[in-house]
Coordinates of C-alpha atoms in Angstrom, one line a residue:
M711 CA 21.6 -44.3 -20.2
R712 CA 20.7 -45.9 -17.4
T713 CA 21.9 -43.0 -15.4
G714 CA 20.0 -40.1 -17.7
L715 CA 16.8 -41.7 -17.1
V716 CA 17.5 -41.9 -13.6
V717 CA 17.6 -38.3 -13.9
A718 CA 14.2 -37.9 -15.8
V719 CA 12.1 -39.3 -13.5
S720 CA 13.6 -37.1 -10.9
V721 CA 13.0 -34.6 -12.6
A722 CA 9.2 -35.6 -13.3
L723 CA 8.5 -37.0 -10.0
A724 CA 9.6 -34.0 -8.3
A725 CA 7.1 -31.9 -11.2
C726 CA 4.4 -33.4 -8.3
A727 CA 4.7 -30.9 -5.1
I728 CA 3.2 -33.1 -2.1
G729 CA 0.4 -30.6 -0.1
P730 CA -2.8 -29.4 -1.0
N731 CA -2.8 -27.6 -4.4
Y732 CA -4.3 -23.8 -4.1
H733 CA -7.1 -22.9 -5.6
P734 CA -9.3 -19.9 -4.7
P735 CA -11.6 -18.7 -1.6
E736 CA -14.9 -18.5 -2.0
V737 CA -16.6 -15.6 -0.2
E738 CA -20.1 -14.2 -1.2
E739 CA -19.9 -11.2 -3.2
P740 CA -23.6 -9.0 -3.1
P741 CA -24.7 -7.8 -6.1
A742 CA -24.8 -3.9 -5.9
F743 CA -22.6 -2.2 -3.3
R744 CA -24.9 -0.6 -0.7
G745 CA -26.0 3.1 -1.5
E746 CA -26.0 1.8 -5.5
E747 CA -29.0 -0.4 -6.0
T748 CA -28.1 -0.8 -9.6
P749 CA -25.4 -2.7 -10.4
A750 CA -23.0 -0.9 -13.4
A751 CA -20.0 -2.8 -15.5
T752 CA -18.2 0.3 -15.6
S753 CA -16.2 2.7 -12.3
I754 CA -14.9 5.1 -11.8
A755 CA -11.5 3.2 -10.3
D756 CA -10.7 2.6 -14.0
L757 CA -10.2 6.0 -14.7
P758 CA -6.8 7.3 -14.0
W759 CA -6.0 9.4 -11.4
W760 CA -5.0 12.7 -13.5
E761 CA -8.7 12.2 -15.2
V762 CA -10.2 12.2 -11.6
F763 CA -8.1 15.4 -10.0
R764 CA -8.0 17.2 -12.7
D765 CA -6.6 20.5 -10.4
P766 CA -3.0 21.7 -12.5
V767 CA -1.3 21.8 -9.5
L768 CA -2.6 18.6 -7.8
K769 CA -1.5 16.7 -10.7
G770 CA 1.5 18.2 -10.3
L771 CA 1.9 17.4 -6.2
I772 CA 0.7 13.8 -7.2
E773 CA 3.7 13.4 -9.8
E774 CA 6.4 14.7 -7.5
A775 CA 4.7 12.9 -4.6
L776 CA 4.8 9.5 -6.4
A777 CA 8.8 9.8 -7.6
Q778 CA 10.3 11.1 -4.4
N779 CA 7.8 10.0 -1.6
Y780 CA 10.2 7.3 0.6
D781 CA 6.3 5.1 2.0
L782 CA 7.1 4.5 -1.7
R783 CA 10.5 3.5 -2.2
I784 CA 10.0 1.7 0.8
A785 CA 7.7 -0.6 -0.8
A786 CA 10.0 -0.8 -3.3
S787 CA 12.6 -1.8 -2.2
R788 CA 10.2 -4.8 -0.4
V789 CA 9.6 -5.3 -3.7
E790 CA 13.1 -6.4 -5.1
Q791 CA 13.7 -7.9 -1.0
A792 CA 11.1 -10.7 -2.7
R793 CA 11.7 -10.8 -5.6
Y794 CA 16.4 -12.0 -4.6
A795 CA 14.3 -14.2 -1.9
V796 CA 13.0 -16.2 -4.9
G797 CA 15.8 -16.5 -6.4
V798 CA 18.0 -18.3 -3.0
V799 CA 14.6 -20.9 -2.4
R800 CA 15.2 -21.5 -5.9
A801 CA 19.0 -21.8 -5.7
D802 CA 17.9 -25.0 -3.6
A803 CA 16.1 -26.5 -6.4
L804 CA 18.8 -27.1 -8.5
P805 CA 22.7 -28.0 -8.4
Q806 CA 25.1 -26.8 -6.1
A807 CA 29.4 -26.7 -7.2
G808 CA 32.1 -25.9 -4.8
Y809 CA 35.7 -26.6 -4.5
Q810 CA 37.9 -28.2 -1.8
G811 CA 41.7 -27.3 -1.2
S812 CA 44.5 -28.9 1.4
A813 CA 47.7 -29.3 2.3
E814 CA 49.8 -30.5 5.0
R815 CA 53.4 -31.3 6.3
G816 CA 53.6 -33.9 9.1
K817 CA 56.3 -36.0 10.8
F818 CA 56.6 -39.2 12.1
F819 CA 58.1 -40.7 15.0
S820 CA 59.0 -44.4 14.9
V821 CA 61.9 -46.5 15.5
G822 CA 63.6 -47.1 13.1
G823 CA 64.0 -43.1 12.5
N824 CA 62.3 -40.3 11.3
D825 CA 59.4 -40.1 8.7
T826 CA 59.0 -35.7 7.5
H827 CA 55.8 -35.8 4.7
N828 CA 53.7 -34.7 2.3
A829 CA 50.0 -33.7 1.8
F830 CA 48.2 -32.4 -1.3
F831 CA 43.9 -32.3 -1.9
A832 CA 42.2 -30.0 -4.0
A833 CA 38.6 -31.2 -5.8
L834 CA 35.1 -30.0 -7.0
Q835 CA 33.1 -30.7 -6.0
T836 CA 28.7 -31.0 -6.3
A837 CA 25.4 -31.7 -4.6
W838 CA 22.1 -32.0 -5.7
E839 CA 19.7 -33.0 -3.9
I840 CA 16.2 -34.6 -6.0
D841 CA 13.0 -32.5 -4.7
L842 CA 10.9 -35.7 -4.8
W843 CA 8.3 -34.7 -3.0
G844 CA 8.4 -30.9 -4.0
R845 CA 9.1 -29.5 -1.5
I846 CA 11.4 -26.9 -2.4
R847 CA 9.0 -26.6 -5.1
R848 CA 6.4 -25.8 -2.6
A849 CA 8.6 -23.8 -1.0
T850 CA 9.2 -21.7 -3.7
E851 CA 5.3 -21.4 -4.7
A852 CA 5.1 -19.5 -0.7
S853 CA 8.6 -17.3 -1.7
L854 CA 6.5 -16.4 -4.6
A855 CA 3.4 -15.1 -2.8
D856 CA 5.2 -13.3 -1.1
L857 CA 6.8 -11.1 -3.9
Y858 CA 2.9 -11.1 -5.5
A859 CA 1.2 -9.5 -2.0
A860 CA 5.0 -7.0 -1.5
E861 CA 4.6 -5.7 -4.6
D862 CA 0.4 -5.9 -3.8
T863 CA 1.7 -3.5 -1.0
R864 CA 3.5 -1.0 -2.9
R865 CA 0.4 -0.7 -5.4
G866 CA -2.1 -0.2 -2.1
V867 CA 1.3 2.0 -1.6
V868 CA 0.5 4.1 -5.0
L869 CA -2.7 4.3 -4.0
S870 CA -2.6 5.6 -0.9
L871 CA -0.4 8.6 -1.7
V872 CA -2.7 9.2 -5.3
T873 CA -5.6 10.3 -2.1
D874 CA -4.0 10.8 1.0
V875 CA -2.1 13.9 -1.7
A876 CA -5.3 14.5 -3.0
Q877 CA -7.4 15.3 0.4
A878 CA -4.9 16.7 1.9
Y879 CA -4.4 19.1 -0.7
L880 CA -8.1 19.7 -0.4
E881 CA -7.9 20.4 2.6
L882 CA -5.5 22.6 2.6
R883 CA -7.7 24.7 0.1
E884 CA -11.0 24.2 3.0
L885 CA -8.3 26.0 5.5
D886 CA -7.8 28.8 2.1
L887 CA -11.9 29.5 2.6
E888 CA -12.3 29.1 5.9
L889 CA -9.4 31.5 6.2
E890 CA -10.8 33.7 3.8
I891 CA -13.9 33.9 5.5
A892 CA -12.3 34.8 8.5
L893 CA -11.0 37.4 6.9
R894 CA -13.7 39.5 5.8
T895 CA -16.2 38.8 8.7
R896 CA -13.6 40.3 10.8
D897 CA -13.3 43.4 8.3
S898 CA -16.8 43.7 8.7
F899 CA -17.2 43.9 12.1
Q900 CA -14.8 46.0 11.4
D901 CA -16.3 48.4 10.3
T902 CA -19.1 47.6 12.8
L903 CA -17.3 48.4 15.3
D904 CA -15.7 52.1 14.3
L905 CA -19.0 52.5 13.5
F906 CA -20.6 52.1 16.7
E907 CA -18.0 53.9 18.7
R908 CA -17.9 57.3 16.5
Q909 CA -21.9 56.6 16.6
L910 CA -21.1 56.4 21.0
R911 CA -18.4 59.6 20.5
G912 CA -20.8 61.4 18.9
G913 CA -23.7 60.2 21.5
V914 CA -25.5 58.6 19.5
G915 CA -25.0 55.2 21.0
T916 CA -24.7 52.4 23.5
K917 CA -21.7 50.8 25.3
L918 CA -23.7 48.0 24.9
A919 CA -23.9 48.3 21.4
T920 CA -20.1 48.7 21.0
S921 CA -19.1 45.8 23.4
R922 CA -21.3 43.3 21.7
A923 CA -20.0 44.6 18.4
E924 CA -16.2 44.7 19.9
A925 CA -16.3 40.6 21.2
A926 CA -18.1 39.6 17.4
L927 CA -14.5 41.5 16.4
A928 CA -12.8 39.1 18.7
N929 CA -14.5 36.1 18.1
T930 CA -13.4 36.1 14.8
S931 CA -10.1 37.5 15.2
A932 CA -8.5 34.0 17.4
T933 CA -9.5 32.1 14.7
I934 CA -7.7 33.5 12.5
P935 CA -4.6 32.3 14.1
D936 CA -5.8 28.9 14.6
L937 CA -6.1 28.6 11.3
E938 CA -3.4 30.0 10.0
R939 CA -1.3 27.3 12.0
R940 CA -3.8 24.4 10.5
I941 CA -2.7 25.3 7.5
V942 CA 1.0 25.3 8.4
A943 CA 0.3 21.8 9.7
K944 CA -1.3 21.0 5.9
E945 CA 0.8 21.8 4.3
N946 CA 4.7 20.2 6.7
Q947 CA 2.1 16.7 5.7
L948 CA 2.0 17.9 2.1
S949 CA 5.2 18.7 2.2
I950 CA 6.3 15.0 3.9
L951 CA 4.2 13.1 1.4
L952 CA 5.6 14.6 -1.4
G953 CA 9.5 13.9 0.3
R954 CA 10.2 17.3 0.9
P955 CA 11.1 19.5 4.0
P956 CA 7.8 20.9 5.6
G957 CA 7.1 24.5 3.6
E958 CA 5.1 26.7 1.4
I959 CA 2.2 24.9 -0.7
A960 CA 1.7 25.5 -3.9
R961 CA -2.1 26.2 -4.9
G962 CA -4.0 25.8 -8.2
T963 CA -7.8 25.6 -8.6
S964 CA -10.6 27.0 -4.6
L965 CA -12.1 24.6 -3.2
V966 CA -15.4 25.8 -4.5
E967 CA -13.8 25.3 -8.1
Q968 CA -12.5 22.0 -8.2
D969 CA -13.7 20.1 -10.9
F970 CA -13.4 16.7 -10.3
A971 CA -14.7 13.9 -13.2
P972 CA -18.1 13.3 -14.0
E973 CA -19.6 11.3 -12.1
V974 CA -19.6 7.2 -12.4
P975 CA -21.1 4.6 -11.2
A976 CA -18.9 2.3 -8.6
G977 CA -18.6 -0.2 -10.8
L978 CA -19.7 -4.5 -9.5
P979 CA -18.0 -6.1 -6.5
S980 CA -16.6 -8.5 -8.6
A981 CA -14.2 -6.4 -10.1
L982 CA -13.9 -4.8 -6.6
L983 CA -12.2 -8.2 -4.9
R984 CA -9.5 -8.2 -8.7
R985 CA -8.8 -4.5 -8.2
R986 CA -7.8 -4.3 -4.6
P987 CA -4.0 -4.0 -3.4
D988 CA -5.3 -5.7 0.1
V989 CA -7.2 -7.9 -0.8
L990 CA -5.0 -9.3 -4.0
Q991 CA -2.2 -9.4 -0.7
S992 CA -4.5 -10.9 1.1
E993 CA -5.3 -13.9 -1.0
Q994 CA -1.2 -14.6 -2.0
N995 CA -0.8 -15.6 1.9
I996 CA -3.2 -17.5 1.8
V997 CA -0.9 -18.8 -1.2
A998 CA 2.0 -18.6 0.6
A999 CA 0.3 -20.6 3.5
N1000 CA -1.4 -23.3 1.7
A1001 CA 2.7 -23.8 0.1
Q1002 CA 3.9 -23.5 3.4
V1003 CA 1.7 -26.2 3.8
G1004 CA 3.3 -28.6 1.2
V1005 CA 6.8 -27.5 3.2
A1006 CA 5.7 -28.6 6.3
I1007 CA 3.8 -32.1 4.5
A1008 CA 7.1 -32.7 2.8
N1009 CA 9.3 -32.4 5.5
F1010 CA 8.5 -36.3 7.5
L1011 CA 9.8 -37.9 4.2
P1012 CA 12.9 -38.6 3.0
R1013 CA 15.4 -36.4 1.2
I1014 CA 17.2 -38.3 -1.3
G1015 CA 20.6 -36.1 -2.5
L1016 CA 23.6 -37.1 -5.1
T1017 CA 26.7 -35.8 -5.1
A1018 CA 29.9 -35.9 -6.6
L1019 CA 33.7 -35.2 -6.1
Y1020 CA 36.8 -35.6 -8.7
G1021 CA 40.1 -34.2 -7.8
G1022 CA 43.7 -34.9 -7.1
Q1023 CA 45.4 -35.8 -4.2
S1024 CA 49.4 -36.4 -3.7
S1025 CA 52.8 -36.2 -2.0
E1026 CA 54.3 -33.4 -4.7
L1027 CA 51.7 -30.4 -5.5
E1028 CA 53.8 -30.9 -8.8
D1029 CA 52.1 -34.4 -9.7
I1030 CA 48.9 -32.9 -8.4
L1031 CA 47.2 -33.0 -12.3
K1032 CA 48.7 -36.1 -12.6
S1033 CA 46.6 -39.5 -13.7
S1034 CA 48.4 -41.0 -11.2
S1035 CA 46.6 -38.9 -8.7
E1036 CA 42.9 -38.8 -9.7
V1037 CA 40.0 -39.4 -6.9
W1038 CA 36.5 -38.8 -7.8
S1039 CA 33.7 -40.2 -5.7
I1040 CA 29.9 -40.7 -6.8
A1041 CA 27.8 -41.1 -3.8
A1042 CA 23.4 -41.0 -3.4
S1043 CA 22.0 -40.8 -0.3
V1044 CA 19.3 -40.9 1.3
T1045 CA 17.6 -38.9 4.9
G1046 CA 14.9 -38.9 7.1
P1047 CA 13.1 -38.3 9.9
L1048 CA 12.6 -41.1 13.3
F1049 CA 12.3 -40.2 16.5
Q1050 CA 11.6 -35.8 16.5
S1051 CA 10.2 -34.9 20.0
G1052 CA 6.4 -34.1 18.3
R1053 CA 8.5 -31.6 16.2
L1054 CA 8.1 -31.6 12.6
Y1055 CA 3.3 -32.7 13.6
Y1056 CA 3.9 -29.7 15.1
G1057 CA 5.4 -27.9 12.9
Y1058 CA 2.9 -28.9 9.9
K1059 CA 0.1 -28.1 12.7
F1060 CA 1.2 -24.1 13.0
D1061 CA 1.4 -23.9 9.2
V1062 CA -1.6 -25.5 8.9
A1063 CA -3.0 -22.8 12.4
A1064 CA -1.3 -20.3 9.8
W1065 CA -4.1 -20.9 6.5
E1066 CA -6.6 -21.1 8.3
A1067 CA -5.8 -17.4 9.9
S1068 CA -4.5 -16.5 6.7
L1069 CA -8.2 -17.4 4.9
H1070 CA -10.1 -15.4 7.7
A1071 CA -8.1 -12.2 7.3
Y1072 CA -8.8 -12.4 3.3
E1073 CA -12.5 -12.8 4.2
G1074 CA -12.1 -10.2 6.7
T1075 CA -10.5 -8.4 4.2
V1076 CA -13.5 -8.1 1.9
L1077 CA -16.2 -7.4 4.1
N1078 CA -13.8 -4.5 4.7
A1079 CA -13.7 -3.5 1.4
L1080 CA -17.1 -3.4 0.7
A1081 CA -17.9 -1.9 4.5
E1082 CA -15.8 1.6 2.8
V1083 CA -17.1 1.9 -0.6
S1084 CA -20.6 1.4 0.2
N1085 CA -19.7 4.7 3.5
A1086 CA -18.2 6.4 0.4
L1087 CA -21.1 6.0 -1.6
V1088 CA -23.6 7.0 1.1
A1089 CA -21.1 10.1 1.7
R1090 CA -20.9 11.6 -1.1
Q1091 CA -25.1 11.3 -1.8
K1092 CA -25.2 12.2 2.0
F1093 CA -22.9 15.3 1.4
V1094 CA -24.7 16.2 -1.9
A1095 CA -27.9 16.6 -0.4
A1096 CA -27.3 18.8 3.3
N1097 CA -24.9 20.1 0.4
A1098 CA -28.4 22.5 -1.0
E1099 CA -29.5 22.7 2.5
L1100 CA -26.7 24.4 3.5
E1101 CA -26.1 26.9 -0.2
R1102 CA -30.1 28.1 0.2
Q1103 CA -29.1 29.0 4.0
V1104 CA -25.9 30.7 3.2
R1105 CA -28.1 32.4 0.2
A1106 CA -31.1 33.2 3.3
L1107 CA -28.3 34.6 5.4
Q1108 CA -26.7 36.6 3.0
D1109 CA -29.5 38.1 2.0
A1110 CA -30.6 39.3 5.9
V1111 CA -27.8 41.2 6.4
T1112 CA -28.2 42.7 3.1
L1113 CA -31.9 43.4 4.3
S1114 CA -30.6 44.7 7.4
N1115 CA -27.8 47.2 6.2
S1116 CA -30.9 48.2 3.9
R1117 CA -33.1 49.3 6.6
Y1118 CA -30.7 50.1 9.2
T1119 CA -29.9 53.0 6.0
G1120 CA -32.9 53.7 5.7
G1121 CA -33.8 54.0 9.5
L1122 CA -36.3 51.7 10.4
A1123 CA -34.2 49.2 12.7
N1124 CA -31.1 49.6 14.7
Y1125 CA -27.9 48.3 14.1
Y1126 CA -28.1 44.7 15.7
E1127 CA -30.1 43.6 13.5
V1128 CA -27.1 43.4 10.6
L1129 CA -24.7 42.3 13.7
E1130 CA -27.2 39.2 14.3
A1131 CA -27.3 38.5 10.8
Q1132 CA -23.1 39.4 10.8
Q1133 CA -22.6 37.1 13.1
E1134 CA -25.0 34.1 11.7
L1135 CA -23.7 33.6 8.3
F1136 CA -19.7 33.8 9.4
P1137 CA -20.3 29.6 10.7
A1138 CA -22.9 28.9 8.4
E1139 CA -20.4 30.0 5.7
N1140 CA -17.5 28.1 7.4
A1141 CA -20.0 25.0 7.5
L1142 CA -20.8 25.3 4.0
A1143 CA -17.0 25.5 3.2
L1144 CA -16.2 21.9 5.5
N1145 CA -19.8 20.0 3.8
R1146 CA -18.3 21.1 -0.3
L1147 CA -14.1 19.8 1.3
D1148 CA -16.2 16.3 2.6
S1149 CA -18.9 16.1 -0.5
L1150 CA -15.1 16.1 -2.9
V1151 CA -13.3 13.5 -0.1
S1152 CA -15.9 11.3 -0.6
I1153 CA -15.0 11.1 -4.5
V1154 CA -11.4 10.5 -3.3
Q1155 CA -12.9 7.8 -0.3
L1156 CA -14.5 6.3 -3.3
Y1157 CA -11.6 5.9 -5.3
R1158 CA -9.7 4.8 -3.0
A1159 CA -12.0 2.0 -1.3
L1160 CA -12.9 1.3 -5.6
G1161 CA -8.8 0.9 -5.4
G1162 CA -8.9 3.0 -7.5
G1163 CA -5.2 4.6 -9.9
W1164 CA -2.7 2.1 -9.4
Q1165 CA -3.7 0.5 -12.5
A1166 CA -3.3 2.8 -14.8
E1167 CA 0.4 4.7 -12.9
E1168 CA 2.4 1.4 -13.4
A1169 CA 0.4 1.0 -17.3
A1170 CA 1.6 4.7 -17.9
H1171 CA 5.2 4.3 -16.3
P1172 CA 6.6 0.8 -16.9
E1173 CA 10.6 2.1 -16.5
Q1174 CA 8.6 1.9 -12.4
Y1175 CA 7.2 -0.7 -12.0
P1176 CA 8.8 -3.6 -14.4
L1177 CA 7.6 -6.3 -12.8
R1178 CA 5.2 -8.0 -14.2
R1179 CA 2.8 -11.3 -13.0
D1180 CA 3.0 -12.7 -16.5
A1181 CA 6.5 -13.1 -16.5
L1182 CA 6.9 -13.9 -12.5
D1183 CA 5.2 -17.4 -13.3
K1184 CA 8.2 -18.2 -15.6
L1185 CA 9.6 -19.0 -12.8
V1186 CA 7.1 -21.5 -11.0
P1187 CA 4.6 -23.1 -13.3
A1188 CA 0.5 -21.7 -12.0
G1189 CA 2.6 -20.3 -9.0
G1190 CA 0.6 -17.5 -7.3
R1191 CA -3.2 -16.1 -9.3
R1192 CA -4.1 -19.5 -10.9
A1193 CA -4.7 -22.7 -9.1
H1194 CA -2.0 -25.8 -9.9
P1195 CA -2.3 -27.8 -12.0

């Protein structure tokens, strides 16, 4: 009865952990993102990635990357490492049991003669450190926060992987478009050069016109090998993201016909802080650092332990289990520091400084997240505005090429006008292609900055992401996301 009372009191005391309880950091949240002055509750980040990116080939590439990418595999393995680390730390709060045994044979020399003896010993033993001050509980909280942080890191890899594949694929399709423009322009310049050479042979052309046409052809042709090189490099980049050897990448919808999700607001800044994996990870670093401060404080206090042993000792092996050979012991111990040359104090100050650093890192991460969303919003708006002007420029230059050809055919102008219009059209078409890419990439970057994609991926494939916070919270009551009671 008395022993049970002691254990109950010890457990109750262990539930009260010394040190500061965790409270979520307070950050100033703007009412809306810069670049979207009218806040909205909905966000493009709430859409699954397969609803944002509609190209069937791109969807297949993203699915392949999520299944095969090595960075994601590494992140998943680190989650498992962190999970097992929690178990290692939690084990310190539970009784430990073991065994020991020995066998000895010796001879004593004395005046009366020699005496040979045997000694056999076997016992079970157990030990338990009563977590009176909550040192082990705080250490478990820190380990659990590390597990949460590892999980958020993996979520960040999922987010980056989805958007990296989408961006690389769009960049590949833009290079395809540039190559198509270059080949078409080269053929046009080749026709021009052929015409000038025929005129020169017929005595109605000039060497100057032929040389200019030849230079324009060579200038355009020189861009083709470089574009082909960049296409191979981009395919190899995508192959690595897909977890496959370098090789060709399938193509789907062209860059011009890419159809993303309809315009959806960015949402509220407060939702961003609950969604972005790097912000969540940074918060867990504060949780872990906060718990480590509690561990450092508990190190100043005495530790109480209980030990018990039961076994047998005999000179004859067959008698070791008999009651006459029984040995047992129960003991309690108290150990604590007296003089540590400042080691515990400096360790405590180190952990406090680490907590302060984690808090500042969180604040910086939040500011960076807000800036990335704003940059993506503004970029989207400006690229769309520029796209309209570039399209107008290309249409005007296409009309100029058509009109100059008509004037040349009608004898109203020489072919210099045609050549000049063609030379202006080529870079204008390339500029439009690049701006189209930038417009699409700005949506990808906004989706990434808002932290979208990973929630729907986890919900769609729970077997691939078995870790759940509600289950992990049972390991340590009120651990991680919630403040301690």
